[in-house]
Short mmCIF file of C-alpha atoms in Angstrom, two decimals:
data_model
loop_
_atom_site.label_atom_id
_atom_site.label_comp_id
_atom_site.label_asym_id
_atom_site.label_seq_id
_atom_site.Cartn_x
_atom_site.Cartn_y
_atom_site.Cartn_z
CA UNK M 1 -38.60 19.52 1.94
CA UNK M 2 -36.82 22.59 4.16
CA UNK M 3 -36.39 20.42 6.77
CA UNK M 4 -34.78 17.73 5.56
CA UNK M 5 -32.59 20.00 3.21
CA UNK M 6 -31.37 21.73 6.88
CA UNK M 7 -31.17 18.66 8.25
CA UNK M 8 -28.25 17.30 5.74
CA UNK M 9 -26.67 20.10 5.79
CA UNK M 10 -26.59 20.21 9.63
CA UNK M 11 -25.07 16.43 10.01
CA UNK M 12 -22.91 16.92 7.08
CA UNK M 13 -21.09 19.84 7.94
CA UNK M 14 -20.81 18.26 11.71
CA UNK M 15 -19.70 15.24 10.07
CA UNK M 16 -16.94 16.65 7.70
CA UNK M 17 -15.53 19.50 10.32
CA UNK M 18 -15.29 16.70 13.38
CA UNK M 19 -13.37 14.36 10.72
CA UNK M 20 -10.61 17.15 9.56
CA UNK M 21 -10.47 18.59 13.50
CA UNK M 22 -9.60 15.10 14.81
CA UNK M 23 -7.08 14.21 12.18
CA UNK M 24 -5.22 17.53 12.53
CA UNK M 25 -5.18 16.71 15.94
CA UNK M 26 -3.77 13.42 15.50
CA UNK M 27 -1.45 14.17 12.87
CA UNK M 28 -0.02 16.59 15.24
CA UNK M 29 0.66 14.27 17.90
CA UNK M 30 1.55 11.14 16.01
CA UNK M 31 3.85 13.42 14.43
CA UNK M 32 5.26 14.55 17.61
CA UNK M 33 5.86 11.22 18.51
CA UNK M 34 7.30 10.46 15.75
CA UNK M 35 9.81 12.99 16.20
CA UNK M 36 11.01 12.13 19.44
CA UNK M 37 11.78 8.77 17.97
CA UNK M 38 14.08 9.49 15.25
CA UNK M 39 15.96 12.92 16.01
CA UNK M 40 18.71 11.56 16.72
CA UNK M 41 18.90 9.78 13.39
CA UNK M 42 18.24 13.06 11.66
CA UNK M 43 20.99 14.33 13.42
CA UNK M 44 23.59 11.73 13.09
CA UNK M 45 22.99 11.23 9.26
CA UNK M 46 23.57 15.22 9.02
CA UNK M 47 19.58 15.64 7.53
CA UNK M 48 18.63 19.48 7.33
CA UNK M 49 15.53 21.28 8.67
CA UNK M 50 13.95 21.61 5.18
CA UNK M 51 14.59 17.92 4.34
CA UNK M 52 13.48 16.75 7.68
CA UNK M 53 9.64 18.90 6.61
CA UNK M 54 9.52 18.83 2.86
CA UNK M 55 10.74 15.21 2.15
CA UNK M 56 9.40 13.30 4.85
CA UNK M 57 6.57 15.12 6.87
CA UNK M 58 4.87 16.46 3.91
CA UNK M 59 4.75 13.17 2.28
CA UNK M 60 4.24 11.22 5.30
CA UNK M 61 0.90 13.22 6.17
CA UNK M 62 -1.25 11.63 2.95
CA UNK M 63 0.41 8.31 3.52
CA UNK M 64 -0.75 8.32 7.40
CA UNK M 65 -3.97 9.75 6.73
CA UNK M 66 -5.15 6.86 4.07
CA UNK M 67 -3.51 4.31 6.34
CA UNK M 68 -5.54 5.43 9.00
CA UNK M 69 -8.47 6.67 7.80
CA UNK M 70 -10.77 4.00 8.63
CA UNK M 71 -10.19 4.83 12.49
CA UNK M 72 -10.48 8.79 11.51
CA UNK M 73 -13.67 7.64 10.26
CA UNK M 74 -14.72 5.81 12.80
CA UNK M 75 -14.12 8.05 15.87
CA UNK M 76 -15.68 10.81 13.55
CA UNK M 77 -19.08 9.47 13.45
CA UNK M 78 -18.91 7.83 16.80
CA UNK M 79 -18.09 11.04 18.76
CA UNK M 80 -21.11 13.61 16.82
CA UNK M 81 -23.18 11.21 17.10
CA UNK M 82 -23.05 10.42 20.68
CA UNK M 83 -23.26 13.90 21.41
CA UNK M 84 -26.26 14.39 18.89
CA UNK M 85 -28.12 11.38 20.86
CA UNK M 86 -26.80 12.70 24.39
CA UNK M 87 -28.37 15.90 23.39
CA UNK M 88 -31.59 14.26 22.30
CA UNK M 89 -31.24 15.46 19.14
CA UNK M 90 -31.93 12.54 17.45
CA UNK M 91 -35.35 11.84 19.32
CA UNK M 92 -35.96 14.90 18.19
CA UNK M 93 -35.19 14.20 14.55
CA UNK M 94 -36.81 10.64 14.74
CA UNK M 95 -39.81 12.91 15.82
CA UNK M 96 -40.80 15.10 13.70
CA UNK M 97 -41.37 12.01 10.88
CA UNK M 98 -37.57 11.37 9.64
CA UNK M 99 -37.11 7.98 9.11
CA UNK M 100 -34.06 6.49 10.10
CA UNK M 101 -32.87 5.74 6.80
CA UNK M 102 -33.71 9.14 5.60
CA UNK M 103 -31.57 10.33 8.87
CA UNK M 104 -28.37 7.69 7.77
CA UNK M 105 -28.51 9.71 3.88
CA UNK M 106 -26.14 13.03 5.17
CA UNK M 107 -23.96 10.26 6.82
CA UNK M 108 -23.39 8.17 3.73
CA UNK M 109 -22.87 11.27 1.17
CA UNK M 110 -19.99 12.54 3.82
CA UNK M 111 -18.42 8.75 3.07
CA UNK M 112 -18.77 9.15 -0.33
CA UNK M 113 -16.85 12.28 0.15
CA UNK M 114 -14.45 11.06 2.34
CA UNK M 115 -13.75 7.41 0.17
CA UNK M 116 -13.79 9.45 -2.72
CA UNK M 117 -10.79 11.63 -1.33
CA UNK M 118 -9.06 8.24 0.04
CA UNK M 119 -9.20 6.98 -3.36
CA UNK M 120 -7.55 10.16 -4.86
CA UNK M 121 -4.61 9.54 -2.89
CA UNK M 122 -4.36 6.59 -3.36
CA UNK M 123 -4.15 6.49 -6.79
CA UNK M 124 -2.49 10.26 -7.51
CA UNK M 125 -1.09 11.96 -4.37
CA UNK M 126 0.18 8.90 -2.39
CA UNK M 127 3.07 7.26 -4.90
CA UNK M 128 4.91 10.45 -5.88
CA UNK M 129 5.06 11.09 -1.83
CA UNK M 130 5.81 7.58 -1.21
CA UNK M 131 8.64 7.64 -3.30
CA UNK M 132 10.61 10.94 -1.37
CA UNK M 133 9.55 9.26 2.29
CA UNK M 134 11.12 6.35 1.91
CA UNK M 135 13.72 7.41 -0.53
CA UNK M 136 14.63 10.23 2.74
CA UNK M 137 14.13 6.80 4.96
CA UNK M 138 16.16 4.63 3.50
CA UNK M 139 19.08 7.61 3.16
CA UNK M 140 18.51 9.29 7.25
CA UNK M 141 16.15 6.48 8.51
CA UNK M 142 17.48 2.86 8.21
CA UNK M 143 20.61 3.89 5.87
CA UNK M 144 20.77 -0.39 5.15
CA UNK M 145 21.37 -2.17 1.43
CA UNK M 146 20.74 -6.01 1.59
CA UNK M 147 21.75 -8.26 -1.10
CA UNK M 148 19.35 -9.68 -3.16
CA UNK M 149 19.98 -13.38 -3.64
CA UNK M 150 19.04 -16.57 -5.72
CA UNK M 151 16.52 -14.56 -8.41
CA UNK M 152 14.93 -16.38 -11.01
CA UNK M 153 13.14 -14.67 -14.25
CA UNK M 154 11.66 -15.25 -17.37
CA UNK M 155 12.44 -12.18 -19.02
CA UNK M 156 11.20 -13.12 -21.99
CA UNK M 157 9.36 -16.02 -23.32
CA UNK M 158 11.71 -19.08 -23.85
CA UNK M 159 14.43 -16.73 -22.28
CA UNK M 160 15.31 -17.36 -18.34
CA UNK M 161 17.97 -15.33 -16.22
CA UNK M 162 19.40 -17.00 -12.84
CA UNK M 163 21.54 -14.67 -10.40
CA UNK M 164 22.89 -16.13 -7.35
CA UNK M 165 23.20 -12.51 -5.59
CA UNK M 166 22.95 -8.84 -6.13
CA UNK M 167 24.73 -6.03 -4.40
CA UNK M 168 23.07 -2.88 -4.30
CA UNK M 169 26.36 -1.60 -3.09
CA UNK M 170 28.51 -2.03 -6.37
CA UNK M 171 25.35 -3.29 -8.76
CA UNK M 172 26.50 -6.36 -9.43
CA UNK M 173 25.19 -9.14 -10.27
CA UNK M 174 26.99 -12.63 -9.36
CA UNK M 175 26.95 -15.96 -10.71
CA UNK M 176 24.54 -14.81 -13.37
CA UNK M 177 22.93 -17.43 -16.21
CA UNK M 178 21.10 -16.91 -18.86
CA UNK M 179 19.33 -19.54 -20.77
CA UNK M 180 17.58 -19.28 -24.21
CA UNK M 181 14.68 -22.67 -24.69
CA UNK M 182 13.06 -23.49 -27.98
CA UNK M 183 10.49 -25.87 -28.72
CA UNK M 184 10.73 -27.49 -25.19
CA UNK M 185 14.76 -27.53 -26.06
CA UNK M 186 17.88 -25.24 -24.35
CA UNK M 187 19.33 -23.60 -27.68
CA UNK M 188 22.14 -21.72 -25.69
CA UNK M 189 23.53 -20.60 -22.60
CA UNK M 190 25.55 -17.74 -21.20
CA UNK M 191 27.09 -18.12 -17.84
CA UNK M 192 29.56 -15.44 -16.41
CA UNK M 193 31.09 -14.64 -12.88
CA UNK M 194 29.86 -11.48 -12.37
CA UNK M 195 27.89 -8.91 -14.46
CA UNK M 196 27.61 -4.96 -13.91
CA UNK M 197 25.14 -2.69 -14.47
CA UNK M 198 25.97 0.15 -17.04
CA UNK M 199 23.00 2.54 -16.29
CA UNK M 200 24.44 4.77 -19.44
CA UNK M 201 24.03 2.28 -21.66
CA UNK M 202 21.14 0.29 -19.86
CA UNK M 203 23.21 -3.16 -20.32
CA UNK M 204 25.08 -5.56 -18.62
CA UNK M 205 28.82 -5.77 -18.61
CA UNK M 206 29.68 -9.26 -18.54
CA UNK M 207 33.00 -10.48 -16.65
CA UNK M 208 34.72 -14.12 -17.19
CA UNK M 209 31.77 -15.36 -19.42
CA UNK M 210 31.15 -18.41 -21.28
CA UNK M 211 28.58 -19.36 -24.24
CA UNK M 212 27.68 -22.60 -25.20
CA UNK M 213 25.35 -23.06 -28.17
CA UNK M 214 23.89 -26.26 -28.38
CA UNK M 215 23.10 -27.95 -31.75
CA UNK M 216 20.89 -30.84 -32.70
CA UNK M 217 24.05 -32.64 -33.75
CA UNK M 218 27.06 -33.98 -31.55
CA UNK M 219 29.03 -30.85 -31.65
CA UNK M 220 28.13 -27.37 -29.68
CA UNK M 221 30.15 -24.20 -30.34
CA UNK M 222 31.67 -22.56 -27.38
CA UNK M 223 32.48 -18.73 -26.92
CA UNK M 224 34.85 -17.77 -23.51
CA UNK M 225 35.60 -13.97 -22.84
CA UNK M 226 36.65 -11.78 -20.64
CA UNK M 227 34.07 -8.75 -20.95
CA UNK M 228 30.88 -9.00 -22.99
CA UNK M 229 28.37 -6.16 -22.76
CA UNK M 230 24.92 -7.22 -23.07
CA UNK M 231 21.17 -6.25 -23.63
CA UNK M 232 18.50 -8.23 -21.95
CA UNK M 233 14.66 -7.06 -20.63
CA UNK M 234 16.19 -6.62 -16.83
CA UNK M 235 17.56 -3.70 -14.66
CA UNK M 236 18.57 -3.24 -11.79
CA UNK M 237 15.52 -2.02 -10.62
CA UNK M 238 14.14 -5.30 -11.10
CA UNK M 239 16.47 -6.15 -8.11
CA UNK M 240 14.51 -4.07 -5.71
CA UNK M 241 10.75 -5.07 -6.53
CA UNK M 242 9.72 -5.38 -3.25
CA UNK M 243 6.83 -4.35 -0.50
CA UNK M 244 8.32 -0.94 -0.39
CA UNK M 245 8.70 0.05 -4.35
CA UNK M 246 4.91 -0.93 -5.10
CA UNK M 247 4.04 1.71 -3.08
CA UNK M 248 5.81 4.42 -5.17
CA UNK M 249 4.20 3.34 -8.51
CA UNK M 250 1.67 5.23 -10.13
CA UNK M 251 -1.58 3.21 -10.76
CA UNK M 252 -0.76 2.01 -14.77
CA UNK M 253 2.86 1.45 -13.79
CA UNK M 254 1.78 -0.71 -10.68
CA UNK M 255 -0.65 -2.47 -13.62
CA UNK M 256 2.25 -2.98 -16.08
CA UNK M 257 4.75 -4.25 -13.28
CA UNK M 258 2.19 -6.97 -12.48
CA UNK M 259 2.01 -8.16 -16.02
CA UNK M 260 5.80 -8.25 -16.11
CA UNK M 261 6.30 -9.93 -12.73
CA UNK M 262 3.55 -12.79 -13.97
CA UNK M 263 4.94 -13.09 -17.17
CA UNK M 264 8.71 -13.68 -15.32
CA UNK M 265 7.29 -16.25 -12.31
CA UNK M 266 8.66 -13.15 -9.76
CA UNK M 267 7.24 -14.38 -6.39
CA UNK M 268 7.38 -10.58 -5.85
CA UNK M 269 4.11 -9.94 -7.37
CA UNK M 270 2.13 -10.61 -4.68
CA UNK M 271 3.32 -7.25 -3.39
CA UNK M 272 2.37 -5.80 -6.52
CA UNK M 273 -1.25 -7.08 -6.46
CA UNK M 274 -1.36 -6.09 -2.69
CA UNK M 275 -0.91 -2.62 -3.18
CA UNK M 276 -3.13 -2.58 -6.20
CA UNK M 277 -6.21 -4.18 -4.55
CA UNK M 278 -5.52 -2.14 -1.27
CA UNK M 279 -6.04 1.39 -3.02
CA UNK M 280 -9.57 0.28 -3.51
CA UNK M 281 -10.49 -1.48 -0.77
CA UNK M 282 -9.54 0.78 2.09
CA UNK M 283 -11.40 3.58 0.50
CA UNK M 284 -14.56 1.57 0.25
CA UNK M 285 -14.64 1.03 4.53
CA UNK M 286 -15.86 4.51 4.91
CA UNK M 287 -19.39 3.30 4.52
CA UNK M 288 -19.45 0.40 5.79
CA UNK M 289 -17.81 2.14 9.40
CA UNK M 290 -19.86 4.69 9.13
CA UNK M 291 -23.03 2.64 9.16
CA UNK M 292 -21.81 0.67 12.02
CA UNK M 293 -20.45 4.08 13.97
CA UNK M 294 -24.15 5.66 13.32
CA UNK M 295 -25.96 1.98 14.29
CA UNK M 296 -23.78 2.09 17.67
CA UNK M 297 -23.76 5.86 19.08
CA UNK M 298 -27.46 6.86 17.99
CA UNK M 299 -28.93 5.77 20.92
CA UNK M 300 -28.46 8.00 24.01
CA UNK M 301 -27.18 5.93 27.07
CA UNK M 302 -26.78 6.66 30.29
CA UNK M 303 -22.54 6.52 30.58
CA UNK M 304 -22.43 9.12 28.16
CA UNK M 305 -19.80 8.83 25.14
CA UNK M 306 -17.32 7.34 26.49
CA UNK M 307 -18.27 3.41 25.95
CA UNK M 308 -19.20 4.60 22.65
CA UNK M 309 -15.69 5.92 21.80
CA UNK M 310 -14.07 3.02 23.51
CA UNK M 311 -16.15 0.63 21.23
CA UNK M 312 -15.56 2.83 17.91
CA UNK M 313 -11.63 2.54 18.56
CA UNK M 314 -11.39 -1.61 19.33
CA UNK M 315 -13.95 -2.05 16.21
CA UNK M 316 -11.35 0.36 13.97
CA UNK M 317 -8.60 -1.23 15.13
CA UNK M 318 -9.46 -4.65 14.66
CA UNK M 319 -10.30 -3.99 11.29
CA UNK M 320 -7.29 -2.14 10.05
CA UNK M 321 -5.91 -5.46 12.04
CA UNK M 322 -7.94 -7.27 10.07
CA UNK M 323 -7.22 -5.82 6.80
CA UNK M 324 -3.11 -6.32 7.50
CA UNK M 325 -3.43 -9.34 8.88
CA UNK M 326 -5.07 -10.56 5.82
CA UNK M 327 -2.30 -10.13 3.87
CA UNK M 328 -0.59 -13.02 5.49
CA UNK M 329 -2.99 -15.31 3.17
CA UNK M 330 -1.72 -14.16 0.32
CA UNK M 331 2.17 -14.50 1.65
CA UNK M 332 0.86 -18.26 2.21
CA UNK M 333 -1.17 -18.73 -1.01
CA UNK M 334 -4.12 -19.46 0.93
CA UNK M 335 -6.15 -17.12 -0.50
CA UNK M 336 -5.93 -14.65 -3.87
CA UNK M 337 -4.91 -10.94 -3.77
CA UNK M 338 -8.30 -10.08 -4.70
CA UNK M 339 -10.40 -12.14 -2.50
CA UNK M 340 -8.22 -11.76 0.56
CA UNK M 341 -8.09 -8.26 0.91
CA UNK M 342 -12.10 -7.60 0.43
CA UNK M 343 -12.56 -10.16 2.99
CA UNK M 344 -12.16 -7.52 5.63
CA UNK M 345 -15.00 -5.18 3.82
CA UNK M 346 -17.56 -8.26 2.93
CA UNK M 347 -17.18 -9.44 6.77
CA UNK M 348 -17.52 -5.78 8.18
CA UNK M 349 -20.26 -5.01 6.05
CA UNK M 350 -22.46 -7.98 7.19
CA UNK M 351 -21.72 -6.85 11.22
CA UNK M 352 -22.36 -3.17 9.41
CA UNK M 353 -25.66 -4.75 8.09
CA UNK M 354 -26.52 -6.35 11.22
CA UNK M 355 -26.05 -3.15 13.50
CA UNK M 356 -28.24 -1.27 10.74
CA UNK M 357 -31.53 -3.83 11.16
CA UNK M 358 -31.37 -3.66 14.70
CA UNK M 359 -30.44 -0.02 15.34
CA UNK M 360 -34.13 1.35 15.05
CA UNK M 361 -35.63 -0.82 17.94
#
């Protein structure tokens, strides 16, 4: 039992020390890069040094290493190994009675490791950074406010809101319509020119409005106004649910938005249900890359490691490519949240299989 005990601790600890060298390494120089890119916009939009560190590169390191930890991964277990099998260590290991299952168990306890960090980031460390990155982006980055236009809600059931457009710029709300339905029957409607959010007060303040109340009879009662302040279940943060903001909510808040966004008919959940399914799903491709990185380099060839590391790159890229791209069926309504974004994993896991059964010939 020594041996295999060393053995573990051997592949783990080159496992886990090759996977934080390389993504210090590449954190460096993508951030580098990424530096050279927008000075000048941290310049122009008068950002300081400790806003420029604290606000954006601290947070931007856990949202760059989840994003691309599948590669980091990848590379990780492609490169040791290579070396291992270029060294004939793993002849040697498959010699001395080490099965190669037994030899794949220190490589699937560092992915545990690994997902099991992914996943903490994704659901604790990565929204509260999220939400200073791209609040710093959108202020010294892009600096740009589109108008929201031609929102429909149910806020409420039987109660529906219609805006033609929202400016982020004043927080108005134009042409905005609010209809109350009973029984399969409109019981009232408010219409007004314009409408103002009071975030004091959390209301509305209605401009140029008009009520009409309809009744089962021949005659509905009319209100006009001027101002009207009013209290209905939308802000205007509801305004800016979008593929950005998703990625700033904490785990039961990304939950509760969903429910909201279904029970409203927001289009904008899909976003929502993204994000949600992505925090688990990325995690989970440390094992199934792994398997395939250990199936692919444990064989010693004669080019050395470099065909190795040129495969483990193309296979991690195409499926973080794979994983985006997937996304596109849920824009489409192919496919569900759900079932599109674990199509990556289930189809990487049976090439992951594959690899595996054929690896010890």
């Amino acid at each position: 039992m020594t041996g295999p005990k060393k053995l573990d601790l051997y592949i783990t600890k080159k496992f886990m020390s090759t996977f934080f060298i390389s993504l210090v390494l590449i954190i460096g120089i993508v951030i580098i890069f990424d530096i050279s890119e927008k000075i000048d916009k941290f310049v122009s939009n008068n950002a300081t040094l400790h806003q420029v560190i604290f606000d954006y590169y601290v947070n931007f390191v856990p949202y760059f290493i989840n994003m691309f930890s599948p590669l980091f991964v990848f590379l990780t277990v492609i490169f040791f190994t290579s070396r291992l099998a270029a060294n004939s260590e793993i002849i040697a290991i498959l010699s001395c009675g080490i099965s190669y299952k037994r030899l794949m168990r220190p490589y699937l306890v560092s992915a545990f490791f690994i997902a099991l960090l992914s996943l903490a980031l994704n659901l604790y460390v990565i929204p509260g950074a999220n939400k200073q990155r791209l609040a710093f982006e959108n202020q010294y980055v892009k600096s740009v406010q589109t108008t929201v236009r031609n929102v429909h809600y149910q806020i409420a059931p039987g109660e529906f809101v219609y805006v033609e457009s929202f400016s982020p710029w004043n927080n108005t709300a134009y042409r905005m319509t609010i209809e109350t339905i009973e029984n399969n029957r409109i019981v009232s409607k408010l219409s007004s020119e314009s409408a103002v959010w009071d975030s004091l007060s959390g209301s509305w303040k209605l401009k140029k409005y008009f009520i009409r109340e309809f009744s089962e009879g021949l005659e509905d009662k009319v209100t006009i106004g001027e101002t009207k302040d009013t209290v209905i279940a939308l802000t205007k943060l509801d305004f800016y649910r979008n593929q950005q903001t998703v990625q700033t909510l904490p785990y039961g808040e990304l939950q509760e938005l969903i429910a909201t966004q279904k029970m409203r008919g927001d289009s904008n959940v899909m976003y929502a249900q993204i994000e949600k399914h992505t925090r688990f799903a990325l995690p989970f491709s440390a094992f199934i890359l792994t398997i395939m990185g250990l199936a692919l380099s444990s064989r010693k060839k004669r080019g050395g490691i470099g065909l190795n590391i040129g495969v483990g790159i193309a296979l991690s890229f195409s499926y973080i490519l794979f994983l985006r791209f997937s996304q596109m069926f849920v824009y489409t309504g192919l496919l569900p949240p759900f079932v599109a974004l674990w199509v990556p994993n289930v189809l990487f896991a049976g090439i992951a299989a594959f690899l595996y059964k054929i690896a010890p010939k």
